[in-house]
Coordinates of C-alpha atoms and ligand atoms in Angstrom, one line a residue:
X1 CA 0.0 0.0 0.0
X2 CA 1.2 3.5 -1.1
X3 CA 2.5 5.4 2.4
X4 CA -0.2 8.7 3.1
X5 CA 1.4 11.5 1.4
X6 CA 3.4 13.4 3.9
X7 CA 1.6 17.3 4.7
X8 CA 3.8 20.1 3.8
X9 CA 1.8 23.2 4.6
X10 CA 3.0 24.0 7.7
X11 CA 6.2 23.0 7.8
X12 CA 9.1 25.3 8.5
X13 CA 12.1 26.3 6.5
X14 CA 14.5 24.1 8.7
X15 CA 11.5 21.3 8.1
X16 CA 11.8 21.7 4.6
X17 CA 15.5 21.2 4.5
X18 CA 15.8 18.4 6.2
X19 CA 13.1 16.7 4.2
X20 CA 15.2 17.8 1.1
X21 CA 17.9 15.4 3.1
X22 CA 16.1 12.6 3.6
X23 CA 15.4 12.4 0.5
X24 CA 19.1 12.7 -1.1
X25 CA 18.5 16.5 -2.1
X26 CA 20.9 19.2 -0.4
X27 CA 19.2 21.2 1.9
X28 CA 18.8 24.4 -0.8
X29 CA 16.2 22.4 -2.5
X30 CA 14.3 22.3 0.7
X31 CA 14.8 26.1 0.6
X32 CA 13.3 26.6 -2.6
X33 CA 9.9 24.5 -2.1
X34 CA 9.6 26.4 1.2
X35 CA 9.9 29.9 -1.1
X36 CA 7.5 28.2 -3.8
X37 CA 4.8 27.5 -1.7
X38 CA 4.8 30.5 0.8
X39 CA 6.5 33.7 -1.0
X40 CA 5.3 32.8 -4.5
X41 CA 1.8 31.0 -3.3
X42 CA 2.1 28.2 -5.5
X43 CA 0.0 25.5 -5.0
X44 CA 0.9 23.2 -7.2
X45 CA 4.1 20.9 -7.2
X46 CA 3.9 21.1 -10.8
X47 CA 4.2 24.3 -11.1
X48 CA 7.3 24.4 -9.1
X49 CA 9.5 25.1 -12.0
X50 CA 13.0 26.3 -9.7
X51 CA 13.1 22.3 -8.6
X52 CA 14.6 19.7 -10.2
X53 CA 12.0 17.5 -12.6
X54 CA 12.8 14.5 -10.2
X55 CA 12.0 16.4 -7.2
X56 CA 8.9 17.8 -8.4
X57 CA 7.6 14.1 -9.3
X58 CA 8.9 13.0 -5.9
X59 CA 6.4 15.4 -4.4
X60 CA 3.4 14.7 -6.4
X61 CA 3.6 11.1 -5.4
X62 CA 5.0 11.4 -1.5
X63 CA 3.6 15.3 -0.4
X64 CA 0.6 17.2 -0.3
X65 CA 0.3 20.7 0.5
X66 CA -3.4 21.3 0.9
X67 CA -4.8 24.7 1.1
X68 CA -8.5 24.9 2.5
X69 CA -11.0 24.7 -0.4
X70 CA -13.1 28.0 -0.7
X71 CA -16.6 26.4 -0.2
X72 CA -18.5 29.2 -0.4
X73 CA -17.9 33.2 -1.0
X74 CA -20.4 35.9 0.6
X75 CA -19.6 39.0 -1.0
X76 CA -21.0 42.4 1.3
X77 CA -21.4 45.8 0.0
X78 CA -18.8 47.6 1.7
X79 CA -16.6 45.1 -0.6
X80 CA -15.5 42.6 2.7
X81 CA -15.7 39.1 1.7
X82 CA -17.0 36.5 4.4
X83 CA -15.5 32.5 3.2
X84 CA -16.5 29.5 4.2
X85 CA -13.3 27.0 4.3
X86 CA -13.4 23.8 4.2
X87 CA -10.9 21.6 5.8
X88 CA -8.8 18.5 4.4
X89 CA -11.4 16.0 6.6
X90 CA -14.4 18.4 5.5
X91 CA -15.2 20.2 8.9
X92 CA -15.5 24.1 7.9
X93 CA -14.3 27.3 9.2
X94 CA -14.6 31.1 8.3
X95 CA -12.3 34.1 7.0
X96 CA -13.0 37.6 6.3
X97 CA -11.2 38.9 3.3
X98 CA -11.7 43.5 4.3
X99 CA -10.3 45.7 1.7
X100 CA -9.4 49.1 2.6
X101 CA -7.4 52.1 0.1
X102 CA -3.9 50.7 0.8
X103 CA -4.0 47.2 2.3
X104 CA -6.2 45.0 3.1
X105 CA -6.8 42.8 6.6
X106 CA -7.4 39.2 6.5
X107 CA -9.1 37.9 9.8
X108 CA -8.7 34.2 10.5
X109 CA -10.0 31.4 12.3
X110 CA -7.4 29.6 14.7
X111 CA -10.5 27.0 15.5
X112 CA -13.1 25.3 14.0
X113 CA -15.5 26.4 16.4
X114 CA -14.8 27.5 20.1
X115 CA -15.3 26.1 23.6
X116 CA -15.0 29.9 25.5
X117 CA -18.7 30.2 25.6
X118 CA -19.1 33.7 25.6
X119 CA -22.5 34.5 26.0
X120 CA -23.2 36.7 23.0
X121 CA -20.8 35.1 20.6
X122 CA -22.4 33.4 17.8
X123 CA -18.9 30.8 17.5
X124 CA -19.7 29.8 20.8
X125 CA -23.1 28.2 19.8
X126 CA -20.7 25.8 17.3
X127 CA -18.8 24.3 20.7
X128 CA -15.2 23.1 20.1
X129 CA -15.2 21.4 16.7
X130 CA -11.6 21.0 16.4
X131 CA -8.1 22.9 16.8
X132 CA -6.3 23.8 13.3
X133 CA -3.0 23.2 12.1
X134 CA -0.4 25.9 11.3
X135 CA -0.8 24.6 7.5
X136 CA -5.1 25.3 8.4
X137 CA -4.0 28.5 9.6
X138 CA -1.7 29.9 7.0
X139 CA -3.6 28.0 4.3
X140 CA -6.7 30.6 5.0
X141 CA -4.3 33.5 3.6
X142 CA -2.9 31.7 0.8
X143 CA -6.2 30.4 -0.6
X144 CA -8.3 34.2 0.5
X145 CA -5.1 35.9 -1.4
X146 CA -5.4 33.9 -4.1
X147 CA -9.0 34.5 -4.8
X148 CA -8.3 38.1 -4.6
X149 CA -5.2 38.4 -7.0
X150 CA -6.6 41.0 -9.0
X151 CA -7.7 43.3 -6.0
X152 CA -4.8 42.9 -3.7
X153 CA -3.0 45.9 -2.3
X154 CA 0.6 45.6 -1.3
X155 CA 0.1 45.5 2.5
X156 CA -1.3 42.7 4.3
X157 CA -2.4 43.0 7.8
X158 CA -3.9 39.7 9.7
X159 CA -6.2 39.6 12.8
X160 CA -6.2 35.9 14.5
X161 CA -10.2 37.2 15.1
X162 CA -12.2 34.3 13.5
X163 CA -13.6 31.6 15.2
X164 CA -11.7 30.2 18.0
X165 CA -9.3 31.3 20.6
X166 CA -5.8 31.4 19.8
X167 CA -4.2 31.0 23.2
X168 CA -5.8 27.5 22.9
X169 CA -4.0 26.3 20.2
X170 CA -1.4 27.9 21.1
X171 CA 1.6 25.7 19.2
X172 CA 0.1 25.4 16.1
X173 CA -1.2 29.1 16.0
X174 CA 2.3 30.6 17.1
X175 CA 3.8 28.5 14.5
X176 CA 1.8 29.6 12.1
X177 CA 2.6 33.2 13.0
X178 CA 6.3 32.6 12.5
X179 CA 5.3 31.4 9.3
X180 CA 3.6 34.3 8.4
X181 CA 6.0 36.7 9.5
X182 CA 8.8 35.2 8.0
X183 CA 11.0 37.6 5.6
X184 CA 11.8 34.6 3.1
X185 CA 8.3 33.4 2.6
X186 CA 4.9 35.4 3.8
X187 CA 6.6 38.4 4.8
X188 CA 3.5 39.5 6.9
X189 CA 5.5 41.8 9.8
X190 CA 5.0 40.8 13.0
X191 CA 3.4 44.1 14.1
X192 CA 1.0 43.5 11.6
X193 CA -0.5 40.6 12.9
X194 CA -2.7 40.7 15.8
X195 CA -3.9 37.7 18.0
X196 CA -6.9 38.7 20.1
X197 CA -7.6 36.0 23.2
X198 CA -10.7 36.0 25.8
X199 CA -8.4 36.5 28.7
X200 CA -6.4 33.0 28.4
X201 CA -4.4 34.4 31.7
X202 CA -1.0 31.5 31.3
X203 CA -1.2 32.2 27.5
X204 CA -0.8 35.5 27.7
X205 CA 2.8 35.0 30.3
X206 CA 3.7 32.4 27.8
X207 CA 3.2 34.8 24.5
X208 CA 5.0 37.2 26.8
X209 CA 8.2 34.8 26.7
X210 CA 8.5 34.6 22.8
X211 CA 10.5 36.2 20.8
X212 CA 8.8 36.2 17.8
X213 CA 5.1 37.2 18.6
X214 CA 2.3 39.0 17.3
X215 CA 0.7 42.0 19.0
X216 CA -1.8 41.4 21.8
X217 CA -5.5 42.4 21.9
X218 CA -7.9 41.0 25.1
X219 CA -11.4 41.2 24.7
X220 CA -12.3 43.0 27.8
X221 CA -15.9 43.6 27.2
X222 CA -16.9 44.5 31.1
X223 CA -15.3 46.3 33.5
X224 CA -16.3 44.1 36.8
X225 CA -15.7 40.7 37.6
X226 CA -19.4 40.4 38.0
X227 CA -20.5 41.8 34.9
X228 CA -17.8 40.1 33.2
X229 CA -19.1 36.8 34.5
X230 CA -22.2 37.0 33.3
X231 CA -21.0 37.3 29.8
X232 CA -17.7 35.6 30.1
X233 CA -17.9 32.6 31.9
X234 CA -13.9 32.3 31.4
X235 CA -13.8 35.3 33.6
X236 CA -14.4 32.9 36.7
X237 CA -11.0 31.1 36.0
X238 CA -8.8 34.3 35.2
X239 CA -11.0 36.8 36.9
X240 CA -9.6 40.6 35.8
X241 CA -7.8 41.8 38.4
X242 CA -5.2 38.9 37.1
X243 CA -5.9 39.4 33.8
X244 CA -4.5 42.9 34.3
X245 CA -1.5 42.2 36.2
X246 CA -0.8 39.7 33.2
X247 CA -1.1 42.6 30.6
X248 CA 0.6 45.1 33.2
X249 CA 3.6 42.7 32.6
X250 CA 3.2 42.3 29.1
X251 CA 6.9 43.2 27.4
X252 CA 5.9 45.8 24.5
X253 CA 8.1 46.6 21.8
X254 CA 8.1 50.4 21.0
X255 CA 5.4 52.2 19.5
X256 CA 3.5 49.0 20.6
X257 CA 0.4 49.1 22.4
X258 CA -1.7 46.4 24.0
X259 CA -5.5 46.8 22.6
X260 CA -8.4 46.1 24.5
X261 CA -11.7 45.3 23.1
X262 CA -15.0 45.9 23.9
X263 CA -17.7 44.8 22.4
X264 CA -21.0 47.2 23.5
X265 CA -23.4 45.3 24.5
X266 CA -27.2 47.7 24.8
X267 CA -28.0 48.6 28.4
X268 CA -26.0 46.3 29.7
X269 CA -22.1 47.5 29.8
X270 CA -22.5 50.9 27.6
X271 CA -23.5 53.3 30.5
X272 CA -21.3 56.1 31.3
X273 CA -20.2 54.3 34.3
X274 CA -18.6 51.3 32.3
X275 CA -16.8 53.9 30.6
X276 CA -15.0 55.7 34.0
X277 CA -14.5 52.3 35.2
X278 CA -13.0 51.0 31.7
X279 CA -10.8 54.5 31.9
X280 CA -9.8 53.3 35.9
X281 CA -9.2 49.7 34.7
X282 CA -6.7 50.8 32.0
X283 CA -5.0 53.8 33.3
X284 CA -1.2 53.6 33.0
X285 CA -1.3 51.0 30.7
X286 CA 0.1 51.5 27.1
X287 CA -2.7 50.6 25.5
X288 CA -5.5 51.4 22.8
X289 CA -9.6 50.6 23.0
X290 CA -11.2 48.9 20.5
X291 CA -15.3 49.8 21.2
X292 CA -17.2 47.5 18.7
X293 CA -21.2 47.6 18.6
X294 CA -22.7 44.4 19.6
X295 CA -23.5 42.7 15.9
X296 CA -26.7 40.9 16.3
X297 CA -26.7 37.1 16.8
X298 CA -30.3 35.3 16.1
X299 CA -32.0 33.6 19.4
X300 CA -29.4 35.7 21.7
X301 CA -30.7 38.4 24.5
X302 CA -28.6 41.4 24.1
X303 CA -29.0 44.0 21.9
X304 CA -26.7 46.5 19.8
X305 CA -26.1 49.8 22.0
X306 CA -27.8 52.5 20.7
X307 CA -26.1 55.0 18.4
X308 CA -26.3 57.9 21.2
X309 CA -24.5 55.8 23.7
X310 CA -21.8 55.4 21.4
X311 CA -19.8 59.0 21.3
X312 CA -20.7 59.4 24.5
X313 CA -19.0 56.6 25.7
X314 CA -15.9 57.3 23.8
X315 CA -15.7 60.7 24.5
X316 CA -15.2 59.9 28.3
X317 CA -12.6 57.5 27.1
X318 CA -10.6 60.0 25.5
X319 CA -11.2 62.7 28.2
X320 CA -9.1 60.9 30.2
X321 CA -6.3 60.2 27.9
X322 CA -7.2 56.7 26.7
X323 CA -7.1 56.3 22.6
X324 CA -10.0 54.8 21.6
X325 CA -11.7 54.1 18.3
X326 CA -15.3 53.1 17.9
X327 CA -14.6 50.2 15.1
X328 CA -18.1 49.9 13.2
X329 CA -18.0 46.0 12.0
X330 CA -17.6 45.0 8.7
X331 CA -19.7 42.9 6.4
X332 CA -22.2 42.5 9.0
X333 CA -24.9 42.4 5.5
X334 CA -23.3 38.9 4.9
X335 CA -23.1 37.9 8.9
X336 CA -18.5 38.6 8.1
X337 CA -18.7 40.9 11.4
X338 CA -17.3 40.0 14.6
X339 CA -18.6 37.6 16.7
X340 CA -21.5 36.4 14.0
X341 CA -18.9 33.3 12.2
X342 CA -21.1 30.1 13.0
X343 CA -20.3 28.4 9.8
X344 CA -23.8 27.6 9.6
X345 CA -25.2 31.0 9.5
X346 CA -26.4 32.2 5.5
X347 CA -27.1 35.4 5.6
X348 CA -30.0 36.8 3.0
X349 CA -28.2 38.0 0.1
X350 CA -27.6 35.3 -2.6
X351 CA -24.0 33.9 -1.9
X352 CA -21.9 33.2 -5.0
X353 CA -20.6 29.7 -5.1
X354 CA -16.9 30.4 -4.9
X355 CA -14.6 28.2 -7.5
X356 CA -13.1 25.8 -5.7
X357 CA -9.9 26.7 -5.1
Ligands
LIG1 N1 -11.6 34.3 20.7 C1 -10.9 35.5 20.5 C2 -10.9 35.9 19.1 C3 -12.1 35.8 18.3 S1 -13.5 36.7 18.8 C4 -11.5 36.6 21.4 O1 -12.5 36.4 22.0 O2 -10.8 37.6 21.5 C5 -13.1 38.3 18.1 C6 -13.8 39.5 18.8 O3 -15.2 39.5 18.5 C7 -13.7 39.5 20.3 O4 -13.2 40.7 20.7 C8 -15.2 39.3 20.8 O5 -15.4 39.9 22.0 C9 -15.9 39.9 19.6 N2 -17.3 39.5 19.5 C10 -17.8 38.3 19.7 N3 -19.1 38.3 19.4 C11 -19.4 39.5 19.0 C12 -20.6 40.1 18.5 N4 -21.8 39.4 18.3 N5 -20.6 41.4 18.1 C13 -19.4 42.1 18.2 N6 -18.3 41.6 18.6 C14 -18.3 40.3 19.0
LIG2 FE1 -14.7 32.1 21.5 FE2 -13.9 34.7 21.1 FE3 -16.4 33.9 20.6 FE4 -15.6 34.1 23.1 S1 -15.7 35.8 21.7 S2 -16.7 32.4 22.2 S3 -13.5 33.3 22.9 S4 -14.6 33.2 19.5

């Protein structure tokens, strides 16, 4: 019986190169497939033409490097692109392709699903499905990039804000971050990728040891361990008054700021008292606030904050020295925003069938 093709997507340069070895190449040749399939975003072993023919056929019969299959593309009209993924064993996941003037920002899923629970999350609802590789990870910007040769701008920024929580899968998803941040093959800077975790209290000590790590967002979201709770369930296990002696430690690079976000949650945490406390909570820290209006989930009790609560709320933020940016959600027409991926979800709007692959 034929051996199962070894997965490549995912590996790591040194990985590739001592594959190359094993199979009586030099090393360089590991070197090059590593730079065909990440800086170049080939796919195909085929189309590899800087190996060697024998190496190329060596590939197609031994290796696979699989990129998730674009099941399903829903377009909204602020030109944001919601995709359903679907893995190598079938389960699906979500990324949000979000074009702005210069760049655009990619926002991936580290999870297929998500066991935090937060109460007004619609990932939640999906439960743990199952963690993702690196190759999963990196495989969402690859295949998303692809689709959108024609419109890409130069800069690419990535938020680790899909379904899941990172700090979780923490291995697979730091890998994967190395990979993309890697000069030689992605060349997404580290300071432009952003991993935002519920509070995950000993990942966040253990990101802080890295030396190669993305920047930190928390999703506060409440400003007392009560309110929190009720929300948050997590918040029982790394209540915040650890939570911010772990981000009062957090090393930051210069210009750097931790970012908080806060998703506003109608007459329940968008009073002007949540904002003096948020204000409290954070002062001293370098750090920015992300405010983000609840986007609706089906069948869940909260609602969106209304739209006079909004400036208010920021403008006590800012009176006392906190930056803060009121982030309205993208492609919430096509259920893209945050906090609405659930896989299962189709939104009204006709979704094109995407072209697989
Ligand atoms: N699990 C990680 C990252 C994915 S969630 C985390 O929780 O940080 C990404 C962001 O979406 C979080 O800040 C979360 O608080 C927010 N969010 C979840 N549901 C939302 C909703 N319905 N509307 C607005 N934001 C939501
Ligand atoms: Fe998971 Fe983040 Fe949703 Fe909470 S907000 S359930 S951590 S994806």
């Amino acid at each position: 019986m034929p051996a199962m093709p070894i997965e490549l997507l995912g590996f790591e340069l040194e990985e590739f190169r001592r594959l190359a070895q094993q199979w009586g190449e030099p090393a360089y040749r590991g070197s090059q497939l590593y730079h065909a399939l990440y800086a170049e975003g080939r796919r195909e072993f085929s189309r590899m033409t800087s190996l060697s023919r024998a190496l190329r056929a060596r590939l197609e019969r031994d290796a696979a490097a699989t990129w998730p299959q674009l099941a399903r593309r829903y377009p909204s009209a602020d030109g944001s692109i919601r995709y359903l993924l679907q893995l190598g064993d079938g389960k699906t996941i979500e990324t949000v392709w979000m074009p702005e003037k210069n760049r655009q920002t990619l926002c991936l899923s580290t999870q297929a699903g998500c066991a935090v629970d937060c109460r007004f999350c619609a990932t939640a609802r999906l439960g743990l499905v199952r963690n993702l590789s690196a190759g999963e990870i990196v495989g969402q910007v690859l295949a998303v990039l692809a689709d959108n040769r024609q419109r890409r701008r130069p800069r690419t920024n990535v938020v680790l804000m899909g379904q899941g929580e990172p700090l979780l899968n923490y291995e697979p998803t730091l890998k994967a971050v190395r990979l993309l941040a890697d000069p030689q093959g992605m060349n997404i800077p580290l300071l432009r990728i952003t991993l935002s975790t519920s509070g995950i209290i000993p990942g966040i000590r253990r990101l802080a040891r890295e030396d190669r790590r993305p920047k930190l967002g928390v999703s506060l979201n409440a400003t007392t361990d009560e309110q929190r709770t009720a929300i948050m369930p997590l918040n029982r296990k790394y209540p915040l008054g650890e939570l911010f002696a772990a981000c009062r430690a957090y090393p930051l690079r210069p210009r750097e700021r931790l970012t908080f976000e806060y998703v506003l949650l109608g007459g329940f945490n968008d009073t002007p008292e949540d904002a003096r406390r948020l204000a409290r909570l954070t002062r001293g820290l370098r750090c920015k606030v992300n405010l983000i209006p609840w986007n609706p989930v089906p069948g869940l009790p909260y609602r969106a904050p209304a739209d006079a609560a909004l400036e208010p709320f920021q403008k006590i933020l800012r009176r006392a020295g906190l930056l803060a940016f009121l982030r309205c959600s993208r492609g919430q027409d096509v259920s893209a925003a945050c906090g609405q991926l659930a896989s299962l979800t189709t939104p009204s709007p006709q979704p094109s069938p995407a072209s697989a692959g």
